[in-house]
Amino acid sequence: MAITTNILRSFRHPRRVMRAILSEGRREDRAIAYLMAACFIVFVGQWPLAARQAHLDPSVPLEARLGAALLAWMFIMPLVLYALGALSHLVMRLIRGSGSFYGARMALFWTLLVVSPLLLLQGMVAGFVGPGVELNLVYILVTVVFFYHWTACLAEAEFGGEAAE
């Protein structure tokens, strides 16, 4: 099924989509593709805010801000997210999770990809509207959706059909 269709389905049934992804077997190529696509979308989502900040404070040019965001999201964050995926699996093992490191990584990477459209919205609000109630509401929305989705996907990856859907 198309990835965009899976993203839309995942907002309603995150565990079903995660189950389908994991049933395709261990696909490290797909995991890194999801991660890099999500990181690229988040990087693009930073552009409006970087442009706003460069306009308000020209001492740091837009190119430098975009370069820093590129370094952060395309080179550093993938490593951090791999470590976070491993850490989440170790935490799940403490509460008797029976999944794999791959499943925990895929749960995190898929969640980031699913939430990436909301992160684009967050970047647009940060860049075009600026600080305020609107941006705070979008931050809250993104945070709640991310943690809800990650929890559901991680539960599916670690406990499978044992946890209630």
Backbone as JSON, one array per atom type, in Angstrom:
{
  "sequence": "MAITTNILRSFRHPRRVMRAILSEGRREDRAIAYLMAACFIVFVGQWPLAARQAHLDPSVPLEARLGAALLAWMFIMPLVLYALGALSHLVMRLIRGSGSFYGARMALFWTLLVVSPLLLLQGMVAGFVGPGVELNLVYILVTVVFFYHWTACLAEAEFGGEAAE",
  "N": [[0.85, -1.18, 0.0], [0.39, 2.31, -0.55], [2.6, 4.71, 0.86], [1.62, 7.18, 1.73], [-1.08, 6.6, 2.05], [-0.91, 4.75, 4.11], [0.06, 6.45, 6.1], [-2.13, 8.16, 6.51], [-4.05, 6.23, 7.29], [-2.85, 5.47, 9.61], [-3.33, 7.46, 11.45], [-5.84, 6.88, 12.38], [-5.8, 4.15, 13.05], [-3.25, 3.25, 14.47], [-1.96, 0.96, 15.51], [-2.76, -1.18, 13.89], [-1.64, -0.49, 11.42], [1.05, -0.47, 12.13], [1.34, -3.16, 12.8], [0.98, -4.31, 10.28], [3.21, -3.27, 8.94], [5.31, -4.43, 10.4], [4.77, -7.08, 9.85], [5.8, -7.48, 7.36], [8.31, -8.33, 7.61], [11.8, -8.12, 8.62], [13.09, -5.19, 7.58], [15.55, -3.35, 7.06], [16.29, -1.49, 5.17], [13.92, -0.2, 4.59], [13.38, 0.9, 7.1], [15.48, 2.8, 7.44], [14.88, 4.41, 5.29], [12.35, 5.43, 5.99], [13.12, 6.86, 8.27], [15.0, 8.75, 7.23], [13.4, 10.11, 5.39], [11.5, 11.24, 7.1], [13.17, 12.87, 8.68], [14.09, 14.62, 6.69], [11.7, 15.9, 5.99], [11.11, 17.18, 8.4], [13.33, 18.86, 8.49], [12.78, 20.51, 6.25], [10.5, 21.67, 7.26], [11.6, 23.44, 9.05], [12.41, 25.63, 7.64], [10.65, 28.01, 7.3], [10.72, 29.15, 9.9], [13.47, 29.58, 10.2], [13.87, 31.49, 8.21], [12.32, 33.57, 9.24], [13.7, 34.12, 11.64], [16.18, 34.89, 10.59], [15.45, 37.2, 9.3], [14.63, 38.8, 11.44], [16.93, 38.87, 12.98], [19.61, 39.7, 11.52], [22.29, 39.13, 11.93], [23.04, 36.5, 11.88], [23.1, 34.8, 9.01], [20.56, 33.55, 6.71], [21.43, 31.31, 5.26], [23.35, 30.16, 6.95], [21.75, 29.42, 9.1], [20.06, 27.56, 7.87], [21.97, 25.7, 7.1], [22.86, 24.79, 9.59], [20.49, 23.62, 10.51], [20.23, 21.61, 8.59], [22.52, 20.03, 9.12], [21.87, 19.24, 11.73], [19.34, 17.84, 11.45], [19.68, 15.98, 9.35], [22.03, 14.61, 9.76], [22.84, 14.39, 12.5], [20.48, 13.92, 14.09], [19.41, 11.44, 13.01], [21.21, 9.55, 14.13], [20.82, 10.01, 16.86], [18.14, 9.28, 17.03], [18.25, 6.57, 16.35], [19.6, 5.64, 18.64], [17.7, 6.35, 20.58], [15.6, 4.69, 19.8], [16.73, 2.18, 20.39], [17.07, 2.47, 23.16], [14.38, 2.7, 23.93], [13.5, 0.13, 23.39], [15.0, -1.33, 25.27], [13.91, -0.33, 27.64], [11.3, -1.29, 27.36], [11.81, -4.0, 27.55], [12.29, -4.21, 30.25], [9.75, -4.11, 31.25], [8.73, -6.49, 30.45], [8.52, -6.67, 27.67], [8.47, -8.27, 24.5], [9.49, -7.82, 22.04], [11.66, -6.72, 19.35], [14.82, -5.06, 18.75], [14.68, -3.97, 16.22], [11.88, -3.72, 15.82], [11.23, -1.8, 17.77], [12.76, 0.37, 16.86], [11.55, 0.75, 14.36], [8.98, 1.45, 15.17], [9.44, 3.97, 16.32], [10.59, 5.4, 14.14], [8.55, 5.22, 12.21], [6.52, 6.55, 13.56], [7.61, 9.16, 13.68], [7.61, 9.74, 10.95], [4.86, 9.67, 10.41], [3.96, 11.79, 11.97], [5.2, 13.87, 10.76], [3.82, 15.6, 8.82], [2.4, 17.23, 10.59], [4.52, 18.43, 11.84], [5.46, 19.97, 9.77], [3.35, 21.8, 9.65], [3.71, 22.96, 12.16], [6.19, 24.23, 11.75], [5.43, 26.09, 9.79], [3.59, 27.68, 11.2], [5.27, 28.65, 13.21], [7.03, 30.13, 11.64], [5.44, 31.94, 10.1], [3.41, 32.99, 11.76], [4.56, 33.25, 14.27], [5.75, 33.51, 17.72], [3.31, 32.73, 20.2], [-0.12, 32.11, 21.2], [-1.2, 30.47, 19.2], [1.01, 29.06, 18.16], [1.8, 27.71, 20.47], [-0.42, 26.04, 20.83], [-0.19, 24.41, 18.57], [2.29, 23.2, 19.12], [1.54, 21.7, 21.39], [-0.4, 20.01, 20.23], [1.19, 18.56, 18.36], [2.98, 17.29, 20.11], [1.25, 15.7, 21.73], [0.05, 14.03, 19.77], [2.34, 12.79, 18.75], [3.38, 11.33, 21.02], [1.17, 9.73, 21.68], [0.91, 8.2, 19.34], [3.45, 7.0, 19.14], [3.49, 5.48, 21.5], [1.39, 3.68, 20.97], [2.38, 2.36, 18.66], [4.78, 1.33, 19.65], [3.81, -0.36, 21.63], [2.54, -2.25, 20.02], [4.76, -3.25, 18.63], [6.28, -4.36, 20.69], [4.58, -5.93, 22.31], [2.73, -7.05, 20.66], [-0.22, -8.73, 19.83], [-1.03, -8.9, 22.45], [-1.58, -6.6, 23.98], [-4.35, -4.41, 24.49], [-6.28, -3.17, 21.77]],
  "CA": [[0.0, 0.0, 0.0], [1.16, 3.55, -0.64], [3.03, 5.22, 2.17], [0.7, 8.25, 2.15], [-2.29, 5.95, 2.53], [-0.58, 4.21, 5.43], [0.15, 7.56, 7.06], [-3.5, 8.57, 6.83], [-4.66, 5.14, 8.07], [-2.19, 5.38, 10.9], [-3.93, 8.41, 12.38], [-7.02, 6.23, 12.97], [-5.48, 2.82, 13.57], [-1.79, 3.14, 14.45], [-1.47, -0.4, 15.79], [-2.99, -2.02, 12.71], [-0.64, -0.15, 10.41], [2.34, -0.95, 12.63], [1.31, -4.61, 12.66], [1.19, -4.61, 8.85], [4.61, -2.95, 8.61], [6.17, -5.45, 11.01], [4.52, -8.39, 9.23], [6.57, -7.57, 6.12], [9.64, -8.84, 7.95], [12.84, -7.14, 8.98], [13.49, -4.44, 6.39], [16.37, -2.22, 7.49], [16.27, -0.47, 4.12], [12.69, 0.57, 4.78], [13.52, 1.67, 8.34], [16.32, 3.99, 7.21], [14.16, 5.28, 4.35], [11.35, 6.16, 6.78], [13.83, 7.81, 9.13], [15.58, 9.85, 6.46], [12.29, 10.9, 4.83], [10.94, 12.03, 8.2], [14.15, 13.91, 9.03], [14.08, 15.62, 5.63], [10.46, 16.7, 6.11], [11.29, 18.06, 9.56], [14.28, 19.88, 8.06], [12.05, 21.46, 5.41], [9.6, 22.39, 8.16], [12.36, 24.46, 9.78], [12.74, 26.76, 6.77], [9.97, 29.29, 7.59], [11.24, 29.71, 11.15], [14.83, 30.08, 9.94], [13.73, 32.74, 7.45], [11.83, 34.6, 10.17], [14.78, 34.47, 12.55], [17.2, 35.61, 9.83], [14.92, 38.54, 9.04], [14.61, 39.55, 12.7], [18.3, 39.0, 13.47], [20.45, 39.45, 10.34], [23.68, 38.82, 12.26], [23.25, 35.12, 11.43], [22.38, 34.74, 7.74], [19.65, 32.44, 6.47], [22.19, 30.14, 4.81], [23.96, 29.55, 8.13], [20.68, 28.79, 9.87], [19.64, 26.36, 7.14], [23.07, 24.73, 7.19], [22.82, 24.19, 10.93], [19.32, 22.73, 10.55], [20.57, 20.45, 7.76], [23.44, 19.2, 9.9], [21.16, 18.67, 12.87], [18.28, 16.9, 11.11], [20.04, 14.94, 8.38], [23.24, 13.87, 10.15], [22.92, 14.12, 13.93], [19.25, 13.34, 14.62], [19.25, 10.0, 12.75], [21.98, 8.79, 15.11], [20.12, 10.15, 18.14], [16.9, 8.51, 16.96], [18.62, 5.15, 16.46], [19.88, 5.39, 20.05], [16.43, 6.42, 21.3], [14.88, 3.46, 19.49], [17.34, 1.1, 21.18], [16.74, 2.71, 24.56], [12.97, 2.38, 24.15], [13.38, -1.34, 23.45], [15.53, -1.78, 26.56], [12.9, 0.01, 28.66], [10.19, -2.22, 27.18], [12.23, -5.31, 28.07], [12.14, -4.17, 31.7], [8.34, -4.39, 31.57], [8.44, -7.76, 29.81], [8.29, -6.6, 26.23], [9.11, -9.4, 23.82], [9.8, -7.42, 20.67], [13.06, -6.67, 18.94], [15.36, -3.71, 18.54], [14.14, -3.51, 14.94], [10.49, -3.29, 16.02], [11.23, -0.54, 18.52], [13.24, 1.4, 15.94], [10.53, 1.0, 13.34], [7.88, 2.17, 15.82], [9.85, 5.37, 16.45], [10.78, 6.01, 12.82], [7.24, 5.34, 11.58], [5.83, 7.63, 14.26], [8.15, 10.43, 13.22], [7.12, 9.97, 9.59], [3.42, 9.96, 10.48], [3.77, 13.11, 12.58], [5.92, 14.89, 9.98], [2.97, 16.68, 8.3], [2.12, 18.16, 11.68], [5.75, 19.2, 12.07], [5.46, 21.01, 8.73], [2.42, 22.82, 10.13], [4.38, 23.66, 13.26], [7.18, 25.13, 11.17], [4.76, 27.22, 9.13], [3.04, 28.57, 12.23], [6.41, 29.32, 13.85], [7.62, 31.1, 10.71], [4.52, 32.95, 9.59], [2.65, 33.61, 12.84], [5.5, 33.6, 15.33], [5.4, 33.07, 19.07], [1.98, 33.09, 20.66], [-1.05, 31.03, 21.56], [-1.34, 29.56, 18.06], [2.19, 28.19, 18.11], [1.74, 26.84, 21.64], [-1.43, 25.01, 20.56], [0.38, 23.47, 17.6], [3.29, 22.42, 19.87], [0.81, 20.73, 22.21], [-0.98, 19.03, 19.31], [2.26, 17.7, 17.83], [3.5, 16.48, 21.22], [0.25, 14.69, 22.1], [-0.08, 13.06, 18.68], [3.58, 12.01, 18.69], [3.5, 10.36, 22.1], [0.09, 8.75, 21.53], [1.22, 7.31, 18.23], [4.65, 6.22, 19.48], [3.09, 4.51, 22.51], [0.61, 2.64, 20.3], [3.26, 1.58, 17.79], [5.73, 0.59, 20.48], [3.06, -1.46, 22.25], [2.36, -3.29, 18.99], [6.06, -3.85, 18.33], [6.82, -5.09, 21.84], [3.63, -6.85, 22.91], [1.91, -7.65, 19.61], [-1.66, -8.8, 20.09], [-1.32, -9.03, 23.88], [-2.14, -5.35, 24.51], [-5.65, -4.07, 23.9], [-6.22, -2.16, 20.7]],
  "C": [[0.89, 1.24, 0.0], [1.46, 4.09, 0.75], [2.1, 6.33, 2.65], [-0.61, 7.67, 2.66], [-2.06, 5.37, 3.92], [-0.48, 5.3, 6.48], [-1.24, 8.0, 7.46], [-4.21, 7.5, 7.66], [-4.1, 5.1, 9.48], [-2.75, 6.38, 11.91], [-5.16, 7.79, 13.06], [-6.68, 4.92, 13.66], [-3.96, 2.6, 13.57], [-1.28, 1.71, 14.66], [-1.66, -1.32, 14.6], [-1.93, -1.76, 11.64], [0.73, -0.65, 10.86], [2.44, -2.47, 12.5], [1.58, -5.02, 11.21], [2.64, -4.35, 8.45], [5.54, -4.02, 9.16], [5.97, -6.82, 10.38], [5.28, -8.57, 7.91], [7.99, -8.08, 6.37], [10.62, -7.71, 8.23], [13.37, -6.48, 7.72], [14.25, -3.19, 6.84], [16.41, -1.11, 6.44], [15.04, 0.41, 4.27], [12.79, 1.43, 6.04], [14.34, 2.93, 8.11], [15.64, 4.94, 6.24], [13.09, 6.09, 5.09], [12.01, 7.23, 7.63], [14.34, 9.01, 8.34], [14.5, 10.72, 5.83], [11.7, 11.79, 5.92], [11.89, 13.16, 8.58], [14.19, 15.0, 7.97], [12.85, 16.5, 5.71], [10.56, 17.65, 7.29], [12.26, 19.19, 9.21], [13.59, 20.94, 7.19], [11.09, 22.3, 6.25], [10.28, 23.49, 8.95], [12.6, 25.72, 8.95], [11.98, 28.05, 7.1], [10.48, 29.95, 8.87], [12.63, 30.28, 10.95], [14.78, 31.39, 9.17], [13.26, 33.87, 8.36], [12.95, 35.07, 11.09], [15.88, 35.25, 11.83], [16.74, 37.03, 9.52], [14.97, 39.4, 10.3], [16.01, 39.79, 13.25], [19.26, 38.7, 12.32], [21.91, 39.15, 10.66], [24.04, 37.37, 11.9], [22.44, 34.96, 10.14], [21.52, 33.48, 7.61], [20.41, 31.17, 6.09], [22.84, 29.41, 5.99], [22.91, 28.82, 8.97], [20.21, 27.5, 9.19], [20.72, 25.29, 7.17], [23.1, 24.03, 8.54], [21.64, 23.22, 11.06], [19.57, 21.46, 9.74], [21.48, 19.49, 8.52], [22.7, 18.49, 11.03], [20.2, 17.56, 12.44], [18.69, 15.78, 10.17], [21.25, 14.11, 8.81], [23.26, 13.49, 11.63], [21.67, 13.41, 14.45], [19.04, 11.88, 14.22], [20.02, 9.13, 13.75], [21.31, 8.83, 16.48], [18.86, 9.29, 18.15], [17.16, 7.0, 16.97], [18.88, 4.79, 17.92], [18.59, 5.41, 20.88], [15.58, 5.18, 21.03], [15.41, 2.28, 20.29], [17.0, 1.24, 22.65], [15.28, 2.36, 24.84], [12.76, 0.87, 24.2], [13.89, -1.86, 24.79], [14.55, -1.48, 27.69], [11.72, -0.96, 28.57], [10.55, -3.62, 27.68], [12.1, -5.36, 29.58], [10.7, -4.45, 32.12], [7.82, -5.56, 30.74], [7.99, -7.65, 28.35], [9.06, -7.7, 25.53], [9.45, -9.08, 22.37], [11.29, -7.41, 20.4], [13.52, -5.22, 18.86], [14.8, -3.13, 17.24], [12.71, -2.98, 15.11], [10.41, -1.97, 16.75], [11.72, 0.62, 17.66], [12.17, 1.77, 14.93], [9.35, 1.76, 13.93], [8.22, 3.66, 15.93], [9.95, 6.05, 15.09], [9.44, 6.21, 12.12], [6.44, 6.47, 12.25], [6.31, 8.99, 13.8], [7.67, 10.75, 11.81], [5.64, 10.32, 9.58], [3.17, 11.37, 11.0], [4.4, 14.22, 11.74], [5.02, 15.93, 9.3], [2.59, 17.71, 9.37], [3.34, 19.0, 12.01], [5.93, 20.26, 10.98], [4.53, 22.15, 9.13], [3.04, 23.63, 11.25], [5.41, 24.65, 12.74], [6.54, 26.33, 10.49], [4.19, 28.2, 10.15], [4.17, 29.33, 12.91], [6.99, 30.39, 12.95], [6.7, 32.24, 10.33], [3.76, 33.69, 10.68], [3.58, 34.08, 13.95], [5.03, 33.13, 16.68], [4.01, 33.56, 19.46], [1.15, 31.86, 20.97], [-1.15, 30.0, 20.44], [-0.19, 28.56, 18.01], [2.19, 27.23, 19.3], [0.73, 25.71, 21.43], [-0.91, 23.97, 19.58], [1.45, 22.61, 18.27], [2.6, 21.33, 20.69], [0.22, 19.63, 21.34], [0.07, 18.04, 18.82], [2.77, 16.77, 18.93], [2.53, 15.36, 21.6], [0.14, 13.62, 21.03], [1.17, 12.19, 18.6], [3.61, 10.94, 19.78], [2.38, 9.33, 22.08], [0.46, 7.72, 20.48], [2.43, 6.43, 18.56], [4.3, 5.15, 20.5], [2.32, 3.36, 21.86], [1.5, 1.75, 19.44], [4.26, 0.76, 18.59], [5.05, -0.57, 21.19], [2.85, -2.59, 21.25], [3.68, -4.0, 18.71], [6.56, -4.73, 19.47], [5.88, -6.16, 22.39], [2.72, -7.52, 21.89], [0.44, -7.61, 19.96], [-2.02, -8.88, 21.55], [-2.0, -7.79, 24.44], [-3.44, -5.04, 23.79], [-5.49, -3.01, 22.84], [-7.21, -1.12, 21.06]]
}
